[in-house]
C-alpha atoms as an extended CHARMM CRD file, in Angstrom:
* protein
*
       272  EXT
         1         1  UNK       CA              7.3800000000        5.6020000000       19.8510000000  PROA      1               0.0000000000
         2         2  UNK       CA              4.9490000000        3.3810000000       18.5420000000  PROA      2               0.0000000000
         3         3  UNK       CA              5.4800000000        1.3030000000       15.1210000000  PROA      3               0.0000000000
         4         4  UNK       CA              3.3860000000        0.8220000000       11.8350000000  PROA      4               0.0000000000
         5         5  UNK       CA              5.2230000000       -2.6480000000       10.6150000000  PROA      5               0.0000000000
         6         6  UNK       CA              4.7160000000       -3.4850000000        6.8930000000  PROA      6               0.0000000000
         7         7  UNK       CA              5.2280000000       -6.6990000000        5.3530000000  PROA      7               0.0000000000
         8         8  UNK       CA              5.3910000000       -7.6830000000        1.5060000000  PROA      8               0.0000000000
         9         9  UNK       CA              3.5650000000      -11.3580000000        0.4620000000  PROA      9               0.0000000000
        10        10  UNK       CA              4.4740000000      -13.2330000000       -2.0290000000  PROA      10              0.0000000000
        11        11  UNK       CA              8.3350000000      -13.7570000000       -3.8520000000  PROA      11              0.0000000000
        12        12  UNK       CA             10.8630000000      -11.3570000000       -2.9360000000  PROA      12              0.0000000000
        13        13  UNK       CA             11.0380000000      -10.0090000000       -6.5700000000  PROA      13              0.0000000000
        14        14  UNK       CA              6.8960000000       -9.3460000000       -6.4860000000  PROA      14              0.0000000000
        15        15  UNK       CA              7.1930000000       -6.1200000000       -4.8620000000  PROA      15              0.0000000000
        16        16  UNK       CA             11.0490000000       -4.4940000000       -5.6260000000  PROA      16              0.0000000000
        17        17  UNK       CA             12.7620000000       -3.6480000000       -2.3080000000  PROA      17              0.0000000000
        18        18  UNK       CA             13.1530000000       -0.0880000000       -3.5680000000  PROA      18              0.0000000000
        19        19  UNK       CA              9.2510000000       -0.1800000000       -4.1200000000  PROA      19              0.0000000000
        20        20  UNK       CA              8.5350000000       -1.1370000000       -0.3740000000  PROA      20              0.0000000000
        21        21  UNK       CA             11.5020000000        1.3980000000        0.5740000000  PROA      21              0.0000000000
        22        22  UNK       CA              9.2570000000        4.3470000000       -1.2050000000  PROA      22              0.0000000000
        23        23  UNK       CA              5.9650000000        3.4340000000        0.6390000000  PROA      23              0.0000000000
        24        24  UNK       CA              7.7890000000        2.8590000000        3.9120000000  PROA      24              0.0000000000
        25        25  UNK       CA              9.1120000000        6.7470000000        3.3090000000  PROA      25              0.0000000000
        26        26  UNK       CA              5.8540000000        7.8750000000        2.4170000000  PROA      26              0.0000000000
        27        27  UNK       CA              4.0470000000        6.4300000000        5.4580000000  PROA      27              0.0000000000
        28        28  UNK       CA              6.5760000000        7.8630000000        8.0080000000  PROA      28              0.0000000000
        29        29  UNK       CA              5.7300000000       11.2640000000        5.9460000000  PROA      29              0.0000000000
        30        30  UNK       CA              2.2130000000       11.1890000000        6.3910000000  PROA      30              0.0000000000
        31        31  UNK       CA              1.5760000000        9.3800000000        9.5420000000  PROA      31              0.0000000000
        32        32  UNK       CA              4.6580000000       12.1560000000       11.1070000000  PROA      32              0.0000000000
        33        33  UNK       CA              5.9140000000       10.6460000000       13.8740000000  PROA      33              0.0000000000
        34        34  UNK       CA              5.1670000000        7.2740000000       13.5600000000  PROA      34              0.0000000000
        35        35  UNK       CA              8.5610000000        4.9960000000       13.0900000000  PROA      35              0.0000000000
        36        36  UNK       CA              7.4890000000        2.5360000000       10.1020000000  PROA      36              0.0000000000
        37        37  UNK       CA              9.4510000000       -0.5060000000       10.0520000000  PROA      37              0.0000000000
        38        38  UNK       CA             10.4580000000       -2.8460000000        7.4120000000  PROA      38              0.0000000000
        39        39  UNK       CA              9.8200000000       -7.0600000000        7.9690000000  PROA      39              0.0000000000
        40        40  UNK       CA             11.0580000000       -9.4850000000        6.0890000000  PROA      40              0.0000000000
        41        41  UNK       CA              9.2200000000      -10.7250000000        2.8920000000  PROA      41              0.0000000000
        42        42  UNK       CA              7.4050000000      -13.6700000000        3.3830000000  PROA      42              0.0000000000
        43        43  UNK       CA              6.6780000000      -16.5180000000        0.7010000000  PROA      43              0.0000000000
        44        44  UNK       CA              2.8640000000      -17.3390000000        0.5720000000  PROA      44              0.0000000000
        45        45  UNK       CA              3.7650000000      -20.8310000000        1.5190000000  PROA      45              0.0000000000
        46        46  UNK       CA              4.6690000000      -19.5350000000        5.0030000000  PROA      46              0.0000000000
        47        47  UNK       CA              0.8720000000      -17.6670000000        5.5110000000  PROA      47              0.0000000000
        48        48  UNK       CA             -0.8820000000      -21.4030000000        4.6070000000  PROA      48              0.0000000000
        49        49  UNK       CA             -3.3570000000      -19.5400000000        2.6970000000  PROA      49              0.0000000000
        50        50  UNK       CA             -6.2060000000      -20.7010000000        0.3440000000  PROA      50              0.0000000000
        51        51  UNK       CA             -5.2670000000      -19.7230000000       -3.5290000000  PROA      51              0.0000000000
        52        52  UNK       CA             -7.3630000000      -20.0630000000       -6.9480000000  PROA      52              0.0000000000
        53        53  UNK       CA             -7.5480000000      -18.9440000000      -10.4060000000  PROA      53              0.0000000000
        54        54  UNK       CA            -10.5120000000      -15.8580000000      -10.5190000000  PROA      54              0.0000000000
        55        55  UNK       CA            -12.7370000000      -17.5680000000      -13.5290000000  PROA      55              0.0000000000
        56        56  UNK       CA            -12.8960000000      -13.7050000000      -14.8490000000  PROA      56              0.0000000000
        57        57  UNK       CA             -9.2350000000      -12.4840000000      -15.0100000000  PROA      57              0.0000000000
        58        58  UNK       CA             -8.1700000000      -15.7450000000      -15.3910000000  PROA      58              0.0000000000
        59        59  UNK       CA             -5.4700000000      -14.6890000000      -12.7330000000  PROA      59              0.0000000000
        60        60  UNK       CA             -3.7670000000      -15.9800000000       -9.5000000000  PROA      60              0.0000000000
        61        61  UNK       CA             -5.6210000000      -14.9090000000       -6.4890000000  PROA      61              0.0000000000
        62        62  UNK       CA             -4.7510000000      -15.3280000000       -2.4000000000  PROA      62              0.0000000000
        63        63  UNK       CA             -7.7830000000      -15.2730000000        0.6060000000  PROA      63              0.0000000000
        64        64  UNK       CA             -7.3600000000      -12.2920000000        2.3910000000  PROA      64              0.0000000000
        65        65  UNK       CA             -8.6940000000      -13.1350000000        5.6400000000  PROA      65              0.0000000000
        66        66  UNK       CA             -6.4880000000      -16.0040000000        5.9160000000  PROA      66              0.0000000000
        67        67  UNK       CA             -3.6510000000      -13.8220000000        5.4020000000  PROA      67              0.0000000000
        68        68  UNK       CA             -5.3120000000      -11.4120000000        8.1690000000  PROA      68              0.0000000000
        69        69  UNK       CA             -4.9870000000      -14.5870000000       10.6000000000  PROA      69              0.0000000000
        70        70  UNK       CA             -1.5370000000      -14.6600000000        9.6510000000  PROA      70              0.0000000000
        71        71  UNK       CA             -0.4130000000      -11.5320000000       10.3770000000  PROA      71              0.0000000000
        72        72  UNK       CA             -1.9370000000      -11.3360000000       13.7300000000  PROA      72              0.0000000000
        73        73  UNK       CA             -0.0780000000      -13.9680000000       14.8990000000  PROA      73              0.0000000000
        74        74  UNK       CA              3.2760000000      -12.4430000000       14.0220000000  PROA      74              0.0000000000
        75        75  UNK       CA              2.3010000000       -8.7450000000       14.8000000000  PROA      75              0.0000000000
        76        76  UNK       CA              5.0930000000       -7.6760000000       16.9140000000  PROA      76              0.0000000000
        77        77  UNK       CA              4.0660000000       -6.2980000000       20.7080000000  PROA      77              0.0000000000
        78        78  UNK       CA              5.3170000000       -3.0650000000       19.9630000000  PROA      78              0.0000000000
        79        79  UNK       CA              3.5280000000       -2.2340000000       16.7470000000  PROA      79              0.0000000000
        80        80  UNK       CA              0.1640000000       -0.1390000000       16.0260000000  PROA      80              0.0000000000
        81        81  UNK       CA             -0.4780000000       -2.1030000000       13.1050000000  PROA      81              0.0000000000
        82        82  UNK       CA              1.2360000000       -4.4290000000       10.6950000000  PROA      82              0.0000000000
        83        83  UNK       CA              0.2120000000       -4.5020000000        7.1630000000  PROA      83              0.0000000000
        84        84  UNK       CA              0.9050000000       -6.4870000000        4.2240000000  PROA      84              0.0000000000
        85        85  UNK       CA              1.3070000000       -5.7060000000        0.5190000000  PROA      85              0.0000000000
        86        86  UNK       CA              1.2390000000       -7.9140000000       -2.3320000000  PROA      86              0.0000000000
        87        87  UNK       CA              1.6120000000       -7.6940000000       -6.0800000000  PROA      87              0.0000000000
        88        88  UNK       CA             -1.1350000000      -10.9570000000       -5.9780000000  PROA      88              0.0000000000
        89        89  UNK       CA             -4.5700000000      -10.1120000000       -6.4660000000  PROA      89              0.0000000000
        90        90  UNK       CA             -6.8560000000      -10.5830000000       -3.0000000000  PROA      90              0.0000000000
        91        91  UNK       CA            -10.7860000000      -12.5800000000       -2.5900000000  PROA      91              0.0000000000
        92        92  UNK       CA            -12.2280000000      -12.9270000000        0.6050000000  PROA      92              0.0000000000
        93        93  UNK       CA            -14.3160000000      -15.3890000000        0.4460000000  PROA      93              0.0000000000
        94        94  UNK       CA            -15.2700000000      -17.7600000000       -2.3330000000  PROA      94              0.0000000000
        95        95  UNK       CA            -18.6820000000      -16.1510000000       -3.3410000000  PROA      95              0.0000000000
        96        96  UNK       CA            -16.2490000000      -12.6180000000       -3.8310000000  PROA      96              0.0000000000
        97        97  UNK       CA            -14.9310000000      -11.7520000000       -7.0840000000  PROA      97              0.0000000000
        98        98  UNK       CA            -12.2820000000       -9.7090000000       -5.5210000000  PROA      98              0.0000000000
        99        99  UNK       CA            -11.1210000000       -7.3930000000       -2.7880000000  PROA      99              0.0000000000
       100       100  UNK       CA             -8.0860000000       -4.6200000000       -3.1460000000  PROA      100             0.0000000000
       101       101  UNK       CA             -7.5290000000       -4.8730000000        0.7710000000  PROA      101             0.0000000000
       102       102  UNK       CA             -8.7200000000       -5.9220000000        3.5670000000  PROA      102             0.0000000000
       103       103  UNK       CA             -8.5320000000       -5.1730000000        7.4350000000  PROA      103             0.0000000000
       104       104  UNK       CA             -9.2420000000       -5.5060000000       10.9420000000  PROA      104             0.0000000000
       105       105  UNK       CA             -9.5010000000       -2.6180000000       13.0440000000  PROA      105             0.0000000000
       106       106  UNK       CA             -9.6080000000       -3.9660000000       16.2810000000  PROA      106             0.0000000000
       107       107  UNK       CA             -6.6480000000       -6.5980000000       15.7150000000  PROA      107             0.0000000000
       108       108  UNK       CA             -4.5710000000       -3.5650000000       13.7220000000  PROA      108             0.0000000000
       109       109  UNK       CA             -3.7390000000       -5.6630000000       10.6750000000  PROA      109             0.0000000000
       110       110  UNK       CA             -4.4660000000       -5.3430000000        6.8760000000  PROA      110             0.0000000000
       111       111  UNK       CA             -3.1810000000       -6.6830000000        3.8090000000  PROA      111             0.0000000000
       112       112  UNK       CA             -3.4570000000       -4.4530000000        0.2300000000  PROA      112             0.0000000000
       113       113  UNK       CA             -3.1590000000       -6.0230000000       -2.9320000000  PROA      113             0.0000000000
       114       114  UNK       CA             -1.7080000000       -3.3310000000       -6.0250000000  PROA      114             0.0000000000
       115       115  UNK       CA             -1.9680000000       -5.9530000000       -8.7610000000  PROA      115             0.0000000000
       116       116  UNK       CA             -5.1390000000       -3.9950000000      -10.0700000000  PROA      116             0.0000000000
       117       117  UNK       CA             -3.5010000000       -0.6480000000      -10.0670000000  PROA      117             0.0000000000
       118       118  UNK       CA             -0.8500000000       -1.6560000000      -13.0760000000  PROA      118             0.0000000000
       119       119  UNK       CA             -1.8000000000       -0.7230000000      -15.9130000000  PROA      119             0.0000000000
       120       120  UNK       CA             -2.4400000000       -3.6870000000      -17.7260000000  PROA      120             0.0000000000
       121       121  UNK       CA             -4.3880000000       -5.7280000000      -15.2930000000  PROA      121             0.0000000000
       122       122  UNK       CA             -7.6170000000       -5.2970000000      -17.1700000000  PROA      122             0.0000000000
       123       123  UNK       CA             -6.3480000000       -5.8270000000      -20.5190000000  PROA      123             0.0000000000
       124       124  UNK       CA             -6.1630000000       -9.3530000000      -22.7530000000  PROA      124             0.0000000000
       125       125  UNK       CA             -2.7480000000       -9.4950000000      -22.5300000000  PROA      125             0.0000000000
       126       126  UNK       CA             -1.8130000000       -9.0530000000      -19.1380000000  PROA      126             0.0000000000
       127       127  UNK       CA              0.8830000000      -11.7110000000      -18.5160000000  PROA      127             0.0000000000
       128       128  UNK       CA             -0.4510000000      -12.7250000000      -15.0390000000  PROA      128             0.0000000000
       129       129  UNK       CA             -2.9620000000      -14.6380000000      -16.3480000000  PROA      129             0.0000000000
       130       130  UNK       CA             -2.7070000000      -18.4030000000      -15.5560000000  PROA      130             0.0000000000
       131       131  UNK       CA             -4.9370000000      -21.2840000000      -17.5270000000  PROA      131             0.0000000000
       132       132  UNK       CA             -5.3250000000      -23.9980000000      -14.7920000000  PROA      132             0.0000000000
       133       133  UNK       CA             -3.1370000000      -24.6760000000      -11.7250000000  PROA      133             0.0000000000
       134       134  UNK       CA             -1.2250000000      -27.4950000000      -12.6800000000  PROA      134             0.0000000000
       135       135  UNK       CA             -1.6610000000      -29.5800000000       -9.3510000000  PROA      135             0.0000000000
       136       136  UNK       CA             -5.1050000000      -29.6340000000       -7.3780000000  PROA      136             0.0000000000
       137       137  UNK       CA             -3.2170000000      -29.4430000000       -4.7520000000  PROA      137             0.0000000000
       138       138  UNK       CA             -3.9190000000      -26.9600000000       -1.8870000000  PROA      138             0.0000000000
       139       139  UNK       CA             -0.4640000000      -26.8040000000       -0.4640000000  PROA      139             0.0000000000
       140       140  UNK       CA              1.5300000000      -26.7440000000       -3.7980000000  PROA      140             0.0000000000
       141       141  UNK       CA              2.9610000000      -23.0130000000       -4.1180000000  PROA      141             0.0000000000
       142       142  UNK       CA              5.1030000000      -22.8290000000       -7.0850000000  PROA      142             0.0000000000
       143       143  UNK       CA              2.4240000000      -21.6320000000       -9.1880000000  PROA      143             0.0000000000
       144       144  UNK       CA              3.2280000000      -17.8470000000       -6.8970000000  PROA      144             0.0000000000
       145       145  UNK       CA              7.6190000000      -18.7970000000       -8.0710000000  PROA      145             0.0000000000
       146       146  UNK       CA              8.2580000000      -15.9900000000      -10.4680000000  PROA      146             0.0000000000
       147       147  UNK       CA              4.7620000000      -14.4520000000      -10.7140000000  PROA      147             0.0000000000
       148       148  UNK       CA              4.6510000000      -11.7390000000      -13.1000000000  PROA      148             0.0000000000
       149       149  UNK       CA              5.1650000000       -7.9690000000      -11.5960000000  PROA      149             0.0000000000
       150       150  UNK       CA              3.2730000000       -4.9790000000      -13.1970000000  PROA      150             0.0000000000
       151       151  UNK       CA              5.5080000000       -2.3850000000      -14.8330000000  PROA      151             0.0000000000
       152       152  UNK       CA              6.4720000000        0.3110000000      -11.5950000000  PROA      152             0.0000000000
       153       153  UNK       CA              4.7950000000        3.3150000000      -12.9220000000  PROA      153             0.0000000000
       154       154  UNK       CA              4.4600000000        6.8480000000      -11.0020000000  PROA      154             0.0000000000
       155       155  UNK       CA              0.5010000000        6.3200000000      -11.5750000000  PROA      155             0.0000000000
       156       156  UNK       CA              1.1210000000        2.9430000000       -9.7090000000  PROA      156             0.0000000000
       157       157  UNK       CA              2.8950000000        4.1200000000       -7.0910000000  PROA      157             0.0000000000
       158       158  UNK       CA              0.3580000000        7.4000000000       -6.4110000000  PROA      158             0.0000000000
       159       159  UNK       CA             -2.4030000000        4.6640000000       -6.0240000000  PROA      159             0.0000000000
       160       160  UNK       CA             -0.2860000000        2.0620000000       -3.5390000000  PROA      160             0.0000000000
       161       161  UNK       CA              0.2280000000        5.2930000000       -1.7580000000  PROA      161             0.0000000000
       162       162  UNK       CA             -3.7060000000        6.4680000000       -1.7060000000  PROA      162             0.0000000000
       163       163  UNK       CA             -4.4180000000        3.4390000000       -0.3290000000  PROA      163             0.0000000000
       164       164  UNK       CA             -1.6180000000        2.1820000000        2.6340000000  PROA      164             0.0000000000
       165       165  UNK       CA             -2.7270000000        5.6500000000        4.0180000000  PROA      165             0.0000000000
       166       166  UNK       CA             -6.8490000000        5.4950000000        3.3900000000  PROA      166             0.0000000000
       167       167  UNK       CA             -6.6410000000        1.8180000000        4.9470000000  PROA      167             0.0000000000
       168       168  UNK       CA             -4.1220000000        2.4640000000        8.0520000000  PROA      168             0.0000000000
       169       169  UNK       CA             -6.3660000000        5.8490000000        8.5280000000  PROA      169             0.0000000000
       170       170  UNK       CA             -9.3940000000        3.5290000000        9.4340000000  PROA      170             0.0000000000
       171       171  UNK       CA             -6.7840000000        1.4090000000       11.2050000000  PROA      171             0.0000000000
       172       172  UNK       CA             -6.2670000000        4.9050000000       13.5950000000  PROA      172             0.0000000000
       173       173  UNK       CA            -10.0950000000        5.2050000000       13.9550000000  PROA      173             0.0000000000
       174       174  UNK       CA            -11.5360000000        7.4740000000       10.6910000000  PROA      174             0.0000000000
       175       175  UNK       CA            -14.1630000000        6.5340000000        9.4210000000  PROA      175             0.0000000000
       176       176  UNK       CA            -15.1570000000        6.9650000000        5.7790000000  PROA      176             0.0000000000
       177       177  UNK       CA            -15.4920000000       10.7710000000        5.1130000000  PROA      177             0.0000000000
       178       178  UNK       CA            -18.6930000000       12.4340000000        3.3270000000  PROA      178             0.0000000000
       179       179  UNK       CA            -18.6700000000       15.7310000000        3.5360000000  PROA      179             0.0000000000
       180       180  UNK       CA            -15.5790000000       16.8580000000        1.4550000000  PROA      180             0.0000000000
       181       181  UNK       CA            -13.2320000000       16.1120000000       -1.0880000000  PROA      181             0.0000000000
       182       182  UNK       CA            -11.0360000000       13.5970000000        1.4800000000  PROA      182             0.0000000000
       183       183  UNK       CA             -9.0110000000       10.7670000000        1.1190000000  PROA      183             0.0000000000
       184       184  UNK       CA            -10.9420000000        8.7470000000        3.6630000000  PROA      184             0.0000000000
       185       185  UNK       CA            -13.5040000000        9.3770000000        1.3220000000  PROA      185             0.0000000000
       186       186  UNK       CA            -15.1690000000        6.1440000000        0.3550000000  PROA      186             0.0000000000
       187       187  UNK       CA            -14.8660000000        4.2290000000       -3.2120000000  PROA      187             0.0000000000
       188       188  UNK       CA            -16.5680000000        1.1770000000       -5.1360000000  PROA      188             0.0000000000
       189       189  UNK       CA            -14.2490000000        0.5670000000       -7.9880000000  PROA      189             0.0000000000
       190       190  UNK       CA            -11.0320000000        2.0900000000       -9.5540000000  PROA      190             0.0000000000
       191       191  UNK       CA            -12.0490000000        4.7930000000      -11.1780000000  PROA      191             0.0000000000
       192       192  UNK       CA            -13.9370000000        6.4230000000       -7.6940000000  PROA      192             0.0000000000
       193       193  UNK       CA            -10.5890000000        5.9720000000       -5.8990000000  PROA      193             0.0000000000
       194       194  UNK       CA             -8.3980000000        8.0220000000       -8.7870000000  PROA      194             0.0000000000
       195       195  UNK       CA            -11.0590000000       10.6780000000       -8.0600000000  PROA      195             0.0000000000
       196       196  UNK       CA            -10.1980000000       11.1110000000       -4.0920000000  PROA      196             0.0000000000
       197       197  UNK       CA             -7.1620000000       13.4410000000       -3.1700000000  PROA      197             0.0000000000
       198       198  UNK       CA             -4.1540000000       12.6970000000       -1.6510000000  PROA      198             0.0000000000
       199       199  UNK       CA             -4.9300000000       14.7400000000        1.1530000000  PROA      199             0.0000000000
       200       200  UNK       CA             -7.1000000000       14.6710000000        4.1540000000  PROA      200             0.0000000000
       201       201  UNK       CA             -9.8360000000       17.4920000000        4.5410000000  PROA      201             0.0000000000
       202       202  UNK       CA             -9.2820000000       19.7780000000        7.5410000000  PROA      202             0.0000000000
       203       203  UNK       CA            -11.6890000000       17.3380000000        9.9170000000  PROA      203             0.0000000000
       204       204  UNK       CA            -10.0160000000       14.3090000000        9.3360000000  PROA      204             0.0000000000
       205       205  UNK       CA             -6.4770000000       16.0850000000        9.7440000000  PROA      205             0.0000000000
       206       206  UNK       CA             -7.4320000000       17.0660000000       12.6620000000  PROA      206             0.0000000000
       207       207  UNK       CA             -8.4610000000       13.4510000000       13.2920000000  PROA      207             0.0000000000
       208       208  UNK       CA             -5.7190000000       11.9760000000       12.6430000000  PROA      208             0.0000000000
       209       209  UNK       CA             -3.4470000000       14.8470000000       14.2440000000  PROA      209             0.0000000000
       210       210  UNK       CA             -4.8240000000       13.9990000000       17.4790000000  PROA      210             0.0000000000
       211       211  UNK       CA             -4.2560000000       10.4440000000       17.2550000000  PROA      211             0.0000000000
       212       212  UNK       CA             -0.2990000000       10.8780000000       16.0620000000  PROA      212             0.0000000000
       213       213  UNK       CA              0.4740000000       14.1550000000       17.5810000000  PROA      213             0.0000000000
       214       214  UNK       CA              2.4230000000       15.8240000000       14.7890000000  PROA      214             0.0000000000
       215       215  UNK       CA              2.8880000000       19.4300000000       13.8280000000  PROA      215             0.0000000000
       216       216  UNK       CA              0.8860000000       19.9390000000       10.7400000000  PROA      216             0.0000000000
       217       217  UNK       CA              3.6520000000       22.1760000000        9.6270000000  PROA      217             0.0000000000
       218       218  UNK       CA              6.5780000000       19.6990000000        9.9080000000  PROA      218             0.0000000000
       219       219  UNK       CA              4.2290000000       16.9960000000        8.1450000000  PROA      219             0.0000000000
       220       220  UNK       CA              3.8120000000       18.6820000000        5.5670000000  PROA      220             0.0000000000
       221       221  UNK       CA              7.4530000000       19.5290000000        5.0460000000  PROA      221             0.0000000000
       222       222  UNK       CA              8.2870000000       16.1980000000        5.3850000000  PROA      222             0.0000000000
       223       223  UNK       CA              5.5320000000       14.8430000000        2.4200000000  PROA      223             0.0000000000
       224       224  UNK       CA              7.3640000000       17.6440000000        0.2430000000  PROA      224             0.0000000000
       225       225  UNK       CA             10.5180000000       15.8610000000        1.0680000000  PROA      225             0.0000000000
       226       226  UNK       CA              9.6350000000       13.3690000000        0.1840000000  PROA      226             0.0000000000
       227       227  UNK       CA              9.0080000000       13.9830000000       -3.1500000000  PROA      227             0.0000000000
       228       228  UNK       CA             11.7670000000       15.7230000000       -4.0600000000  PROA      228             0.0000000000
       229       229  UNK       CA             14.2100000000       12.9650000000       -2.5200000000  PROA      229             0.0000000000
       230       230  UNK       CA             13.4590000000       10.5930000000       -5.9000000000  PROA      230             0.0000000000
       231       231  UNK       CA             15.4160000000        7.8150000000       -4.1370000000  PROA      231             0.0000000000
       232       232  UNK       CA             16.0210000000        7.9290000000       -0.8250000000  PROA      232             0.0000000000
       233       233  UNK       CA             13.2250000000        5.9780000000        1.6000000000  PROA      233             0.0000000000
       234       234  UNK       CA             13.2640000000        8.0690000000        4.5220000000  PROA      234             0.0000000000
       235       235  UNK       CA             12.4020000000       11.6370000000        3.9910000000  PROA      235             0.0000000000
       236       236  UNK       CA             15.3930000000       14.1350000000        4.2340000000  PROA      236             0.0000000000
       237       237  UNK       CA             18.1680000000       11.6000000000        4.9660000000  PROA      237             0.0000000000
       238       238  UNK       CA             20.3850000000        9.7620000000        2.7690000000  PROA      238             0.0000000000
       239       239  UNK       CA             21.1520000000        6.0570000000        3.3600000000  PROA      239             0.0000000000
       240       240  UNK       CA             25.0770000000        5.5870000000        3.8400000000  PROA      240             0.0000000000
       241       241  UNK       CA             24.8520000000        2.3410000000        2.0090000000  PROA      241             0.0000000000
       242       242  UNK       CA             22.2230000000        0.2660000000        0.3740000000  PROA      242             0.0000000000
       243       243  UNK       CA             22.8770000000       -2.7840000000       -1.0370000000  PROA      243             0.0000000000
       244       244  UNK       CA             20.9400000000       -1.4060000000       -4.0560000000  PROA      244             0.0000000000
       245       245  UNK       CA             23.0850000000        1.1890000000       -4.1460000000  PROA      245             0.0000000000
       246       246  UNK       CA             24.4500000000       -0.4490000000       -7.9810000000  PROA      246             0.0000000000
       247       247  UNK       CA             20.4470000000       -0.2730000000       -9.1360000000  PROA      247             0.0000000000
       248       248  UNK       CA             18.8150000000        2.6780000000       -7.1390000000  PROA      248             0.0000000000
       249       249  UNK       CA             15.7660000000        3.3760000000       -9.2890000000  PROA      249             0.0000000000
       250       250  UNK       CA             14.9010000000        6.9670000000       -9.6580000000  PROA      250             0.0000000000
       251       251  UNK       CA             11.4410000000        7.1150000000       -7.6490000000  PROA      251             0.0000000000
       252       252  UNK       CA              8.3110000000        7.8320000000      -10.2740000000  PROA      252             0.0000000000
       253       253  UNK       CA              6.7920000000       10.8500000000       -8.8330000000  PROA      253             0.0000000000
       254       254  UNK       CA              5.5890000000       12.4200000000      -11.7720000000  PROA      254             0.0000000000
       255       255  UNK       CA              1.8620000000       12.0730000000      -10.5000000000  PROA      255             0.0000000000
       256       256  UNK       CA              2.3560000000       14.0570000000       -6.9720000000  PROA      256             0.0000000000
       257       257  UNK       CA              3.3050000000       17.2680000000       -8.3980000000  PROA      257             0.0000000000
       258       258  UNK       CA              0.0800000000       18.7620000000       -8.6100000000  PROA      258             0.0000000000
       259       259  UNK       CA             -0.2970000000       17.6540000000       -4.8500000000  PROA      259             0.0000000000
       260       260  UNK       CA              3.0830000000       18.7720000000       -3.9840000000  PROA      260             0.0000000000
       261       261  UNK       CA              2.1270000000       22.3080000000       -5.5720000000  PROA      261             0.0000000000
       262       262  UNK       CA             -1.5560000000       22.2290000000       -2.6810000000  PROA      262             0.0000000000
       263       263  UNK       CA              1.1840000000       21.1250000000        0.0650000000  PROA      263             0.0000000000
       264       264  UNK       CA              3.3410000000       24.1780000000       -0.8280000000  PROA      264             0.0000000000
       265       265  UNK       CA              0.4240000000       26.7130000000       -0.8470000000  PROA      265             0.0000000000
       266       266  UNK       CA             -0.6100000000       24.8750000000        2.4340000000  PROA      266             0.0000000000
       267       267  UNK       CA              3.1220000000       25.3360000000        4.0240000000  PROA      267             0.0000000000
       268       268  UNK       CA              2.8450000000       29.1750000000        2.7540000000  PROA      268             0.0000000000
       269       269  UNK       CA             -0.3880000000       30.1970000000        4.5190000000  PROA      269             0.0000000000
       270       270  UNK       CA              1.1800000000       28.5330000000        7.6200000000  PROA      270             0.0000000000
       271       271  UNK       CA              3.9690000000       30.3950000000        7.5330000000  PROA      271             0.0000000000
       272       272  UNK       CA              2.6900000000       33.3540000000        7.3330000000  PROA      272             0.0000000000
């Protein structure tokens, strides 16, 4: 069975283990089939990338396609992609404000940033913002020691989720989607990406179906799963022992009920 790898950038307390555990449970749910594995975190001093301070947000920022070059040279043999996700925000080139992701089809490797999806990313006070880097130079990373994480929200999580699955969906060969209401359906800014669905329209199901080979049926049961398991990372099973067991977080999944209601409906007419 083939392997979607993901990888969190950055420190180790950027993006919580239990965070990384959710989206590694909801990936296996929605790609069925597909065995997700976990890598280790890696500091951004390991990738060698190219860092500065955006002159709009005032805020840390790491060059994508560096990181891309990175992560093709560690993408293990047996994986369909590897993808990493960072809590740091993402340009790709110097002339580029910004960039929430980035990827490369044809080498199967992406990297997502979710620092714009916290709530207070836009606002004056976010706390990630940084004055000047206090050495010029290129290879110092202890500005990224300690960086500040966004407050784990359910709304936070629901977008993280929209978009490991939009971005590894173009990874398995679908294209942007323009016919229906679609989560391959293509956005320009925030507020266009809250407006696309969870879901994937009937075509692109299909799509992706016949790249994965799943029953629709058991997918579906499996994305109910898991959100009704509010802590567990792989749907239906419960890890023996974590060694977060002392400060399992109740999973935020306040903002997939409406979708969990369509994937019951969906599961009924099945059924039938």
């Amino acid at each position: 069975m083939e392997e979607a790898c993901h990888w969190s950038l950055g420190n180790t307390r950027s993006i919580s283990e239990e965070y990384v555990r959710w989206l590694k449970g909801y990936c296996e749910a929605f790609f069925y089939g597909l065995r997700v594995k976990l890598l280790e975190p890696v500091p951004i001093s390991a990738t060698r990338c190219s860092f500065r301070i955006n002159d709009s947000t005032q805020n840390l920022q790491i060059h994508a396609g560096q990181i891309l070059k990175f992560l093709k040279k560690r993408k293990p043999e047996d994986a369909f992609c590897v993808v990493g996700i960072t809590m740091i925000d993402l340009y790709p080139r110097d002339s580029w404000n910004f960039v929430f992701g980035q990827a490369s089809l044809t080498d199967g490797v992406g990297i997502f940033s979710f620092a714009r999806y916290g709530s207070d990313f836009y606002s004056s006070h976010y706390e990630g913002k940084v004055k000047k880097l206090q050495k010029k130079s290129s290879s110092d990373y202890s500005v990224f020691d300690n960086y500040y994480i966004p407050e784990v929200t359910s709304v936070l999580l629901l977008r993280s989720c929209k978009t490991l699955t939009h971005e590894i969906g173009h990874i398995f060969g679908l294209r942007h989607c323009q016919w229906l209401a679609c989560l391959m359906q293509g956005s320009n800014h925030l507020e266009e990406a809250d407006r696309r669905p969870l879901n994937l329209c009937p075509i692109c199901l299909r799509k992706l179906q016949s790249a994965v080979g799943f029953s629709i049926q058991e997918r579906y049961k499996a994305l109910v799963r898991w959100i009704d398991d509010e802590s567990t990372d792989t749907p239906g099973v419960t890890p023996k022992h974590s060694r977060e067991d002392n400060v399992n977080l109740p999973k935020p999944v306040e903002a997939f009920k409406e979708w969990k209601e369509w994937i019951t409906k969906c599961l009924a007419i099945l059924q039938k």
